[in-house]
Every structure is written in C-alpha cells, then in structure tokens.
C-alpha cells in the first residue's frame, strides 16, 4: 500500500509594528523572514508549478503575519530595508575586490537581494498574500487557519474559556477575510492541546488540527495505528500527530541536517565582525544581524571556513535524497496490510531559509524526488481525510510540541507573572462585552471602537511569543515590555470606558499604534 507524507509549515511571527518610531529593530524579524523564508518558499513553489512537478504542501499563515504582510507602513519599510541591503552588498563587493572568495560571496548577496527586490516590488507589487492565494488556487498549497495572536490555548482555556474561544473564532474570521473561504485545518499555537478545545474547533467548522505525538500516544483509548493515522475527536475534528523521527532529522542542529558543516553559519554575521563604519545605514549605529554571512558551520570563531554555495547546495540535495529514503523506509516498516499510513511532519516555516539557509533547496529537491515515487505520495491532511474518512475516535492527551511535551517553556518562573494579569484582563473583557452585546443597532460608534480596541490589546498581550522569549532570554526585555504595554493600554482604556471618562485622543493613539484586525468581533467575549 502507498504511504503518504504531509509536509506542514507553520509561518508565524508576533505582531511587531512600531509606527511611533522611525525605525525599530524588532521589525527586522519580519524583514529577515520575508527575505530568507517567505520569498524563497514562494519562488520554490512557483518553480515546481512551472516545471509541472506534482506536489502538495500545507502552510499556516497566522493572522498576525497576515496583518503585517498587508500593512503599508511595514511594506514601505521593508523595501527601504532591501535597498540598504543592496547598498551594503555592493560596498562589500568593492571592499573585497582583492579577495576572490569574499568578492564572490558579496556578489552572491548582491544578486540575492536584488532578485528579492525585483520579485517583491516589480513582480508581486509588495503583496505576498496574493501570491500565496494564487498557489492555493492551483491546488498545490493548502493554507490553514490559526489563533488570532498565537495565544497558548490550553492556558487561556483553563483561565477563561471565552478568551480561548475568541482566539479561535477571530483567527477563523481573519482567515475568511484574507483567503475568501473557510479553512479546513487549524494550527494550534505551539501544538498546545487540552480537552475541550476540539469543541471550539468544531464550532468554528474546522475539520482537523495537529498535536504532538504524545497527544495521541497517550490518548484515550489507545490509538490502534499509533501516530500513522488521524483520529477523530469526540466533538468531531480529526487530530494528526507530529512524527518525532522526521522532525528530529530535519529540525535538530545536532542530530539533523542543519548542523552539517557545509551549510551557512547563521550566527557569524558581518554585523558583528566588521567595524560599524563599514556597515553604513543598515546598522543604524548598533550591532545586529545584517543578513550577510561569509562563513560555514566549521570550528569556532576565526577557525570557521568561508561559505561555499555550491558545496552547500550539493549537501542539501544529498540530504533531501536521504530524508526521502528514511521516510520510505519508515513507511515500509509499518507494514500493516490494507492500511495506507501517513507521516505528518510539521515545522516552523522560518526554519527553511532563515535559520537553515539552504532549507528551501532541501525542500525543493525532496519534493522533486518524491514526485517520482510510486509508493510515496505527498498529500495534505484534508486530502488524506477525504480519501480515508473512516477513522478511530480518540480523545488526545494534553500536550504541546515544547520540551518534554508540556507547558514548561511558557509557564516558568521567568514568565508566570503575566498570567494573573492576562486573566484579569480577559475577565474584564468578558464582563464589559456582555454588558454591551445586547445593544445591537443602538451601539454608538465610540462604544464599538473602544470594545474593539480592548479586544486588540488583550489579544496582543496573549501572544505565546512573549512568554517564550522571556523563558529563552532572547529579547526578554522587549517581550516583557510588550506584555506590560498592551495590558497598561487595556487597563487605562477599560477604566476610562466604564467610568464614562473616555480620552478620545488616547483611544485614537491606541488604534493608530495597535491597528491589527480592523473588523475584530468583540462579541465573541460576551
């Protein structure tokens, strides 16, 4: 029997938009992801379509990422960022003209950044979502929904079920607004699942979701086909389990492919190697990643060797073949008569290109080779369910794809202080929404604006990214400040509203600063 493989990429970034500053470093998280991940992945899929290579790929594009990709201010800033990168690469080519290897690498980056600008500005008119929609319409790409701001649903549900429900339903609404029809699948932020969430997904008319392998392996009753089949939950939507073997092989820098010494070193960047005067405007006077990296993963410090693009491309091609062989062998070993197994392999989309520079090449080669196999089919979870509609019913166990499968990363001494504050804000939102939900046509425009902004501030404070960054120590101060700022704006606006002492200028400032989800439905909290 043929085996099936569902490659699922989770494209997500927290909402990083700061119109109050002419330039803000954290906005470059988006710019780096566009340059190194989203545009390379789109080009990869377009090339495969142009070459008539049959394939299926699944992606989530979270509501916060959709909002940023549609934001005019961020698009304008991204184009300026690209122009600074092109200028930097041109100056690097001149500076390294007497060093053949470095000059060749500078030429590579100049071509890369120039091509990126051509695709983004000239070909796609600064609208990446339209390109995703076109690929979706061809049938090669399934795009799925996710929670509004990537709130960690098991924690939200435990504190305030209505807050968890609002995250799902608002995320569903944004998907319909962006892509024109309802989603079939849903990405649970951090693959975080707890009993009861499947009922919210069913209410949102979502048909499937992904959990960590532990979620099904410890489910009730025991899954008869381990993690190699989906299982319907008692409420309806089906659960697919992340395959740990495929994940480890691709994701792990120690055990997997990205750690190969031929690949580009992410951390060795000229933004830290060169004097600031050489970096020019791209640095804005601070040390940071520029995107120009000359070394490969070898040795330490000055021992690192220069990056060889040809060798890296060859390594990616070889790893793609090896990965396909491993997956086919895994499917053969399952060996149950009359059963067509599926391997679900979800990854953070930003792994491919941003963290692992050669990742898009690996994916393209894997897809091209997989297209020639008779016993191995690339599919999507929706397509698999349509062809295999009879499945066992299992209640998954509480789980995440975090370390050891639980919530420790997001519920730690470094970040636990945020949850009483988030809970209090959620309860206040539910209370004030319930008070005004029945007003209907009598609702004033100002009341509606305030209730929408209260929902936005709460949603933005609930992002799982802030707790994650506090735990890992990456941008800890920024993550803590973002949580504090959203809660402060929420509390001030709420108190003004309930005491009938609204500061119109403050409301306008909040709407200008945190302008996400113009049509947010605050009545979901009622």
mmCIF file of C-alpha atoms in Angstrom, residues 83-374:
data_model
loop_
_atom_site.group_PDB
_atom_site.id
_atom_site.type_symbol
_atom_site.label_atom_id
_atom_site.label_comp_id
_atom_site.label_asym_id
_atom_site.label_seq_id
_atom_site.Cartn_x
_atom_site.Cartn_y
_atom_site.Cartn_z
ATOM 1 C CA UNK A 83 17.650 48.864 -0.622
ATOM 2 C CA UNK A 84 20.024 49.182 2.328
ATOM 3 C CA UNK A 85 20.961 45.502 1.937
ATOM 4 C CA UNK A 86 21.653 46.014 -1.771
ATOM 5 C CA UNK A 87 23.817 49.018 -0.939
ATOM 6 C CA UNK A 88 25.698 47.040 1.724
ATOM 7 C CA UNK A 89 26.358 44.127 -0.653
ATOM 8 C CA UNK A 90 27.583 46.491 -3.377
ATOM 9 C CA UNK A 91 30.009 48.131 -0.940
ATOM 10 C CA UNK A 92 31.126 44.703 0.283
ATOM 11 C CA UNK A 93 31.882 43.649 -3.276
ATOM 12 C CA UNK A 94 34.072 46.712 -3.673
ATOM 13 C CA UNK A 95 35.739 46.268 -0.282
ATOM 14 C CA UNK A 96 36.568 42.613 -1.019
ATOM 15 C CA UNK A 97 37.661 43.082 -4.635
ATOM 16 C CA UNK A 98 41.170 41.798 -3.827
ATOM 17 C CA UNK A 99 39.860 38.699 -2.041
ATOM 18 C CA UNK A 100 38.373 36.363 -4.697
ATOM 19 C CA UNK A 101 36.313 34.184 -2.348
ATOM 20 C CA UNK A 102 34.838 37.065 -0.354
ATOM 21 C CA UNK A 103 34.234 39.058 -3.519
ATOM 22 C CA UNK A 104 32.327 36.104 -4.981
ATOM 23 C CA UNK A 105 30.225 35.839 -1.828
ATOM 24 C CA UNK A 106 29.499 39.576 -1.858
ATOM 25 C CA UNK A 107 28.438 39.216 -5.498
ATOM 26 C CA UNK A 108 26.131 36.357 -4.458
ATOM 27 C CA UNK A 109 24.443 38.515 -1.821
ATOM 28 C CA UNK A 110 24.134 41.451 -4.195
ATOM 29 C CA UNK A 111 22.342 39.197 -6.677
ATOM 30 C CA UNK A 112 20.189 37.648 -3.956
ATOM 31 C CA UNK A 113 18.995 40.967 -2.530
ATOM 32 C CA UNK A 114 18.458 42.482 -5.980
ATOM 33 C CA UNK A 115 16.389 39.477 -7.094
ATOM 34 C CA UNK A 116 14.400 39.621 -3.866
ATOM 35 C CA UNK A 117 13.546 43.262 -4.520
ATOM 36 C CA UNK A 118 12.598 42.507 -8.110
ATOM 37 C CA UNK A 119 10.185 39.770 -7.061
ATOM 38 C CA UNK A 120 8.688 41.693 -4.155
ATOM 39 C CA UNK A 121 8.328 45.130 -5.771
ATOM 40 C CA UNK A 122 8.205 44.659 -9.539
ATOM 41 C CA UNK A 123 6.609 41.229 -9.940
ATOM 42 C CA UNK A 124 4.398 40.879 -6.853
ATOM 43 C CA UNK A 125 3.642 44.568 -6.167
ATOM 44 C CA UNK A 126 4.543 44.196 -2.471
ATOM 45 C CA UNK A 127 1.664 41.733 -1.957
ATOM 46 C CA UNK A 128 2.934 38.321 -0.841
ATOM 47 C CA UNK A 129 -0.515 37.164 0.258
ATOM 48 C CA UNK A 130 -1.774 37.420 -3.322
ATOM 49 C CA UNK A 131 0.988 35.003 -4.385
ATOM 50 C CA UNK A 132 0.013 32.583 -1.624
ATOM 51 C CA UNK A 133 -3.611 32.836 -2.767
ATOM 52 C CA UNK A 134 -2.628 32.058 -6.369
ATOM 53 C CA UNK A 135 -0.720 28.951 -5.295
ATOM 54 C CA UNK A 136 -3.665 27.911 -3.149
ATOM 55 C CA UNK A 137 -5.952 28.191 -6.162
ATOM 56 C CA UNK A 138 -3.705 25.872 -8.212
ATOM 57 C CA UNK A 139 -4.320 23.121 -5.635
ATOM 58 C CA UNK A 140 -0.660 22.567 -4.678
ATOM 59 C CA UNK A 141 -0.866 24.559 -1.437
ATOM 60 C CA UNK A 142 -3.375 24.182 1.372
ATOM 61 C CA UNK A 143 -3.402 27.169 3.715
ATOM 62 C CA UNK A 144 -4.846 26.643 7.183
ATOM 63 C CA UNK A 145 -6.022 28.979 9.928
ATOM 64 C CA UNK A 146 -4.601 29.644 13.377
ATOM 65 C CA UNK A 147 -5.431 31.514 16.575
ATOM 66 C CA UNK A 148 -5.742 35.283 16.353
ATOM 67 C CA UNK A 149 -2.464 36.220 18.039
ATOM 68 C CA UNK A 150 -0.970 32.795 18.737
ATOM 69 C CA UNK A 151 -2.324 32.641 22.273
ATOM 70 C CA UNK A 152 -1.494 29.396 24.074
ATOM 71 C CA UNK A 153 -4.966 27.882 24.123
ATOM 72 C CA UNK A 154 -4.639 25.323 26.968
ATOM 73 C CA UNK A 155 -3.672 28.084 29.420
ATOM 74 C CA UNK A 156 -6.283 30.513 28.123
ATOM 75 C CA UNK A 157 -8.973 27.858 28.265
ATOM 76 C CA UNK A 158 -8.096 26.995 31.846
ATOM 77 C CA UNK A 159 -8.313 30.655 32.880
ATOM 78 C CA UNK A 160 -11.131 31.893 30.635
ATOM 79 C CA UNK A 161 -12.830 29.565 28.127
ATOM 80 C CA UNK A 162 -14.338 32.567 26.360
ATOM 81 C CA UNK A 163 -10.876 34.027 25.793
ATOM 82 C CA UNK A 164 -9.707 30.760 24.197
ATOM 83 C CA UNK A 165 -12.870 30.662 22.092
ATOM 84 C CA UNK A 166 -12.318 34.249 20.936
ATOM 85 C CA UNK A 167 -8.734 33.440 19.864
ATOM 86 C CA UNK A 168 -10.030 30.617 17.644
ATOM 87 C CA UNK A 169 -13.089 32.364 16.212
ATOM 88 C CA UNK A 170 -11.289 35.633 15.490
ATOM 89 C CA UNK A 171 -8.477 33.655 13.849
ATOM 90 C CA UNK A 172 -11.100 31.877 11.740
ATOM 91 C CA UNK A 173 -12.674 35.215 10.768
ATOM 92 C CA UNK A 174 -9.331 36.692 9.688
ATOM 93 C CA UNK A 175 -8.674 33.642 7.521
ATOM 94 C CA UNK A 176 -12.030 34.031 5.743
ATOM 95 C CA UNK A 177 -11.384 37.739 5.236
ATOM 96 C CA UNK A 178 -7.905 37.155 3.761
ATOM 97 C CA UNK A 179 -8.490 33.996 1.708
ATOM 98 C CA UNK A 180 -12.161 34.280 0.803
ATOM 99 C CA UNK A 181 -13.446 30.977 2.200
ATOM 100 C CA UNK A 182 -13.362 28.884 5.347
ATOM 101 C CA UNK A 183 -10.313 26.871 6.363
ATOM 102 C CA UNK A 184 -10.390 23.111 6.795
ATOM 103 C CA UNK A 185 -7.373 22.849 9.090
ATOM 104 C CA UNK A 186 -6.220 24.765 12.144
ATOM 105 C CA UNK A 187 -2.771 25.237 13.638
ATOM 106 C CA UNK A 188 -2.911 25.061 17.431
ATOM 107 C CA UNK A 189 -0.256 27.542 18.662
ATOM 108 C CA UNK A 190 2.736 25.580 19.938
ATOM 109 C CA UNK A 191 0.641 22.455 19.110
ATOM 110 C CA UNK A 192 -0.909 23.145 22.505
ATOM 111 C CA UNK A 193 -3.921 20.927 23.154
ATOM 112 C CA UNK A 194 -6.193 20.282 26.125
ATOM 113 C CA UNK A 195 -9.560 18.542 26.317
ATOM 114 C CA UNK A 196 -12.396 20.821 25.262
ATOM 115 C CA UNK A 197 -10.529 22.699 22.547
ATOM 116 C CA UNK A 198 -11.915 20.321 19.920
ATOM 117 C CA UNK A 199 -15.417 21.615 20.699
ATOM 118 C CA UNK A 200 -14.322 25.183 19.911
ATOM 119 C CA UNK A 201 -12.766 23.986 16.655
ATOM 120 C CA UNK A 202 -15.986 22.182 15.799
ATOM 121 C CA UNK A 203 -17.964 25.382 16.456
ATOM 122 C CA UNK A 204 -15.610 27.177 14.032
ATOM 123 C CA UNK A 205 -16.290 24.452 11.414
ATOM 124 C CA UNK A 206 -12.659 23.338 11.378
ATOM 125 C CA UNK A 207 -12.021 19.742 10.334
ATOM 126 C CA UNK A 208 -8.524 18.884 11.581
ATOM 127 C CA UNK A 209 -5.558 20.032 13.656
ATOM 128 C CA UNK A 210 -2.055 18.869 14.610
ATOM 129 C CA UNK A 211 -0.891 17.709 18.034
ATOM 130 C CA UNK A 212 2.451 16.493 19.317
ATOM 131 C CA UNK A 213 2.996 12.726 19.125
ATOM 132 C CA UNK A 214 2.407 12.451 22.882
ATOM 133 C CA UNK A 215 -1.060 13.876 22.403
ATOM 134 C CA UNK A 216 -2.176 10.763 20.517
ATOM 135 C CA UNK A 217 0.133 8.155 22.023
ATOM 136 C CA UNK A 218 -1.327 8.941 25.461
ATOM 137 C CA UNK A 219 -4.838 9.465 24.131
ATOM 138 C CA UNK A 220 -7.960 7.585 25.259
ATOM 139 C CA UNK A 221 -8.464 4.898 24.061
ATOM 140 C CA UNK A 222 -5.030 3.896 22.825
ATOM 141 C CA UNK A 223 -4.705 4.720 19.093
ATOM 142 C CA UNK A 224 -4.751 1.464 17.154
ATOM 143 C CA UNK A 225 -2.385 2.744 14.422
ATOM 144 C CA UNK A 226 -0.015 4.733 16.608
ATOM 145 C CA UNK A 227 0.768 8.143 15.080
ATOM 146 C CA UNK A 228 0.452 6.988 11.474
ATOM 147 C CA UNK A 229 -3.229 7.808 11.054
ATOM 148 C CA UNK A 230 -5.502 10.680 12.064
ATOM 149 C CA UNK A 231 -8.114 10.141 14.780
ATOM 150 C CA UNK A 232 -11.450 11.858 15.147
ATOM 151 C CA UNK A 233 -12.060 13.553 18.463
ATOM 152 C CA UNK A 234 -15.377 13.050 20.278
ATOM 153 C CA UNK A 235 -16.501 16.525 19.140
ATOM 154 C CA UNK A 236 -15.614 15.820 15.507
ATOM 155 C CA UNK A 237 -12.380 17.425 14.224
ATOM 156 C CA UNK A 238 -9.546 14.998 13.476
ATOM 157 C CA UNK A 239 -6.127 15.081 15.138
ATOM 158 C CA UNK A 240 -2.911 14.368 13.227
ATOM 159 C CA UNK A 241 0.249 13.690 15.244
ATOM 160 C CA UNK A 242 3.660 15.176 14.613
ATOM 161 C CA UNK A 243 6.140 12.467 13.693
ATOM 162 C CA UNK A 244 9.160 12.835 16.040
ATOM 163 C CA UNK A 245 11.573 10.973 13.787
ATOM 164 C CA UNK A 246 11.013 13.214 10.767
ATOM 165 C CA UNK A 247 11.071 16.295 12.979
ATOM 166 C CA UNK A 248 14.350 15.378 14.639
ATOM 167 C CA UNK A 249 16.047 14.599 11.338
ATOM 168 C CA UNK A 250 15.211 17.975 9.840
ATOM 169 C CA UNK A 251 14.957 20.276 12.840
ATOM 170 C CA UNK A 252 17.789 19.290 15.143
ATOM 171 C CA UNK A 253 21.009 21.224 14.626
ATOM 172 C CA UNK A 254 22.897 18.451 16.468
ATOM 173 C CA UNK A 255 21.311 15.287 15.116
ATOM 174 C CA UNK A 256 19.738 16.601 11.904
ATOM 175 C CA UNK A 257 20.751 18.091 8.617
ATOM 176 C CA UNK A 258 21.061 21.814 9.528
ATOM 177 C CA UNK A 259 24.219 21.135 11.538
ATOM 178 C CA UNK A 260 26.190 19.896 8.508
ATOM 179 C CA UNK A 261 29.498 21.816 8.236
ATOM 180 C CA UNK A 262 28.821 22.684 4.584
ATOM 181 C CA UNK A 263 25.862 24.897 5.484
ATOM 182 C CA UNK A 264 25.966 28.622 6.139
ATOM 183 C CA UNK A 265 26.569 29.641 9.736
ATOM 184 C CA UNK A 266 23.597 31.649 10.987
ATOM 185 C CA UNK A 267 25.405 33.356 13.864
ATOM 186 C CA UNK A 268 28.585 34.517 12.089
ATOM 187 C CA UNK A 269 27.444 37.788 10.508
ATOM 188 C CA UNK A 270 29.361 40.826 9.298
ATOM 189 C CA UNK A 271 27.076 42.908 11.501
ATOM 190 C CA UNK A 272 29.228 41.689 14.386
ATOM 191 C CA UNK A 273 32.530 41.161 12.538
ATOM 192 C CA UNK A 274 33.088 44.493 10.792
ATOM 193 C CA UNK A 275 33.648 47.978 12.208
ATOM 194 C CA UNK A 276 30.377 49.913 12.373
ATOM 195 C CA UNK A 277 31.647 52.453 9.841
ATOM 196 C CA UNK A 278 31.788 49.700 7.209
ATOM 197 C CA UNK A 279 28.190 48.667 7.782
ATOM 198 C CA UNK A 280 26.696 52.020 6.912
ATOM 199 C CA UNK A 281 22.978 52.782 7.310
ATOM 200 C CA UNK A 282 21.900 49.157 7.727
ATOM 201 C CA UNK A 283 23.377 49.093 11.243
ATOM 202 C CA UNK A 284 21.901 52.410 12.443
ATOM 203 C CA UNK A 285 24.773 52.573 14.904
ATOM 204 C CA UNK A 286 24.122 49.247 16.651
ATOM 205 C CA UNK A 287 25.460 45.720 16.433
ATOM 206 C CA UNK A 288 22.912 43.367 14.848
ATOM 207 C CA UNK A 289 22.464 40.750 12.156
ATOM 208 C CA UNK A 290 22.807 42.226 8.693
ATOM 209 C CA UNK A 291 21.971 39.108 6.662
ATOM 210 C CA UNK A 292 25.423 38.991 5.047
ATOM 211 C CA UNK A 293 27.260 35.930 6.343
ATOM 212 C CA UNK A 294 30.543 34.699 4.849
ATOM 213 C CA UNK A 295 31.217 31.550 6.874
ATOM 214 C CA UNK A 296 30.004 27.991 7.058
ATOM 215 C CA UNK A 297 29.430 25.791 10.108
ATOM 216 C CA UNK A 298 33.014 24.779 10.864
ATOM 217 C CA UNK A 299 35.092 25.193 14.005
ATOM 218 C CA UNK A 300 34.809 28.181 16.313
ATOM 219 C CA UNK A 301 35.490 31.882 15.898
ATOM 220 C CA UNK A 302 38.340 32.575 13.480
ATOM 221 C CA UNK A 303 38.642 28.856 12.704
ATOM 222 C CA UNK A 304 35.447 28.920 10.633
ATOM 223 C CA UNK A 305 35.899 28.399 6.907
ATOM 224 C CA UNK A 306 34.361 30.515 4.184
ATOM 225 C CA UNK A 307 30.971 29.530 2.822
ATOM 226 C CA UNK A 308 30.913 27.616 -0.450
ATOM 227 C CA UNK A 309 27.494 27.952 -2.068
ATOM 228 C CA UNK A 310 27.981 25.051 -4.485
ATOM 229 C CA UNK A 311 29.044 22.673 -1.724
ATOM 230 C CA UNK A 312 26.071 23.762 0.384
ATOM 231 C CA UNK A 313 23.610 23.193 -2.475
ATOM 232 C CA UNK A 314 25.086 19.727 -3.063
ATOM 233 C CA UNK A 315 24.748 18.888 0.627
ATOM 234 C CA UNK A 316 21.102 19.992 0.602
ATOM 235 C CA UNK A 317 20.403 17.806 -2.439
ATOM 236 C CA UNK A 318 22.037 14.788 -0.793
ATOM 237 C CA UNK A 319 20.159 15.345 2.450
ATOM 238 C CA UNK A 320 16.873 15.574 0.539
ATOM 239 C CA UNK A 321 17.511 12.161 -1.029
ATOM 240 C CA UNK A 322 18.492 10.698 2.346
ATOM 241 C CA UNK A 323 15.372 12.112 4.005
ATOM 242 C CA UNK A 324 13.131 10.635 1.323
ATOM 243 C CA UNK A 325 14.807 7.237 1.741
ATOM 244 C CA UNK A 326 14.335 7.419 5.523
ATOM 245 C CA UNK A 327 10.650 8.288 5.202
ATOM 246 C CA UNK A 328 10.008 5.498 2.682
ATOM 247 C CA UNK A 329 11.799 3.011 4.926
ATOM 248 C CA UNK A 330 9.748 4.181 7.904
ATOM 249 C CA UNK A 331 6.534 3.633 5.951
ATOM 250 C CA UNK A 332 7.628 0.173 4.770
ATOM 251 C CA UNK A 333 8.343 -0.884 8.353
ATOM 252 C CA UNK A 334 4.785 -0.077 9.416
ATOM 253 C CA UNK A 335 3.747 -2.926 7.139
ATOM 254 C CA UNK A 336 0.042 -3.315 8.007
ATOM 255 C CA UNK A 337 -1.989 -4.932 5.240
ATOM 256 C CA UNK A 338 -4.777 -2.773 3.875
ATOM 257 C CA UNK A 339 -3.595 0.371 5.660
ATOM 258 C CA UNK A 340 -2.203 3.485 3.991
ATOM 259 C CA UNK A 341 -0.143 5.258 6.695
ATOM 260 C CA UNK A 342 0.512 8.977 6.809
ATOM 261 C CA UNK A 343 3.521 10.761 8.283
ATOM 262 C CA UNK A 344 2.673 14.289 9.423
ATOM 263 C CA UNK A 345 5.785 16.477 9.511
ATOM 264 C CA UNK A 346 5.083 19.986 10.838
ATOM 265 C CA UNK A 347 7.870 22.551 11.107
ATOM 266 C CA UNK A 348 8.251 26.217 11.851
ATOM 267 C CA UNK A 349 8.317 27.758 8.378
ATOM 268 C CA UNK A 350 11.130 30.091 9.366
ATOM 269 C CA UNK A 351 13.452 27.102 9.751
ATOM 270 C CA UNK A 352 13.664 26.942 5.972
ATOM 271 C CA UNK A 353 15.814 29.808 4.755
ATOM 272 C CA UNK A 354 16.144 31.917 7.890
ATOM 273 C CA UNK A 355 17.644 29.516 10.429
ATOM 274 C CA UNK A 356 18.680 26.941 7.836
ATOM 275 C CA UNK A 357 19.708 28.994 4.816
ATOM 276 C CA UNK A 358 19.679 26.044 2.432
ATOM 277 C CA UNK A 359 16.341 24.755 3.703
ATOM 278 C CA UNK A 360 14.317 25.832 0.623
ATOM 279 C CA UNK A 361 16.783 23.962 -1.623
ATOM 280 C CA UNK A 362 16.358 20.878 0.565
ATOM 281 C CA UNK A 363 12.561 21.122 0.295
ATOM 282 C CA UNK A 364 12.600 21.613 -3.465
ATOM 283 C CA UNK A 365 14.881 18.622 -4.026
ATOM 284 C CA UNK A 366 12.848 16.473 -1.639
ATOM 285 C CA UNK A 367 9.624 17.343 -3.485
ATOM 286 C CA UNK A 368 11.141 16.730 -6.916
ATOM 287 C CA UNK A 369 12.437 13.289 -5.922
ATOM 288 C CA UNK A 370 9.228 12.367 -4.064
ATOM 289 C CA UNK A 371 7.201 13.095 -7.214
ATOM 290 C CA UNK A 372 8.888 10.131 -8.931
ATOM 291 C CA UNK A 373 7.982 7.541 -6.283
ATOM 292 C CA UNK A 374 5.123 5.064 -6.700
#
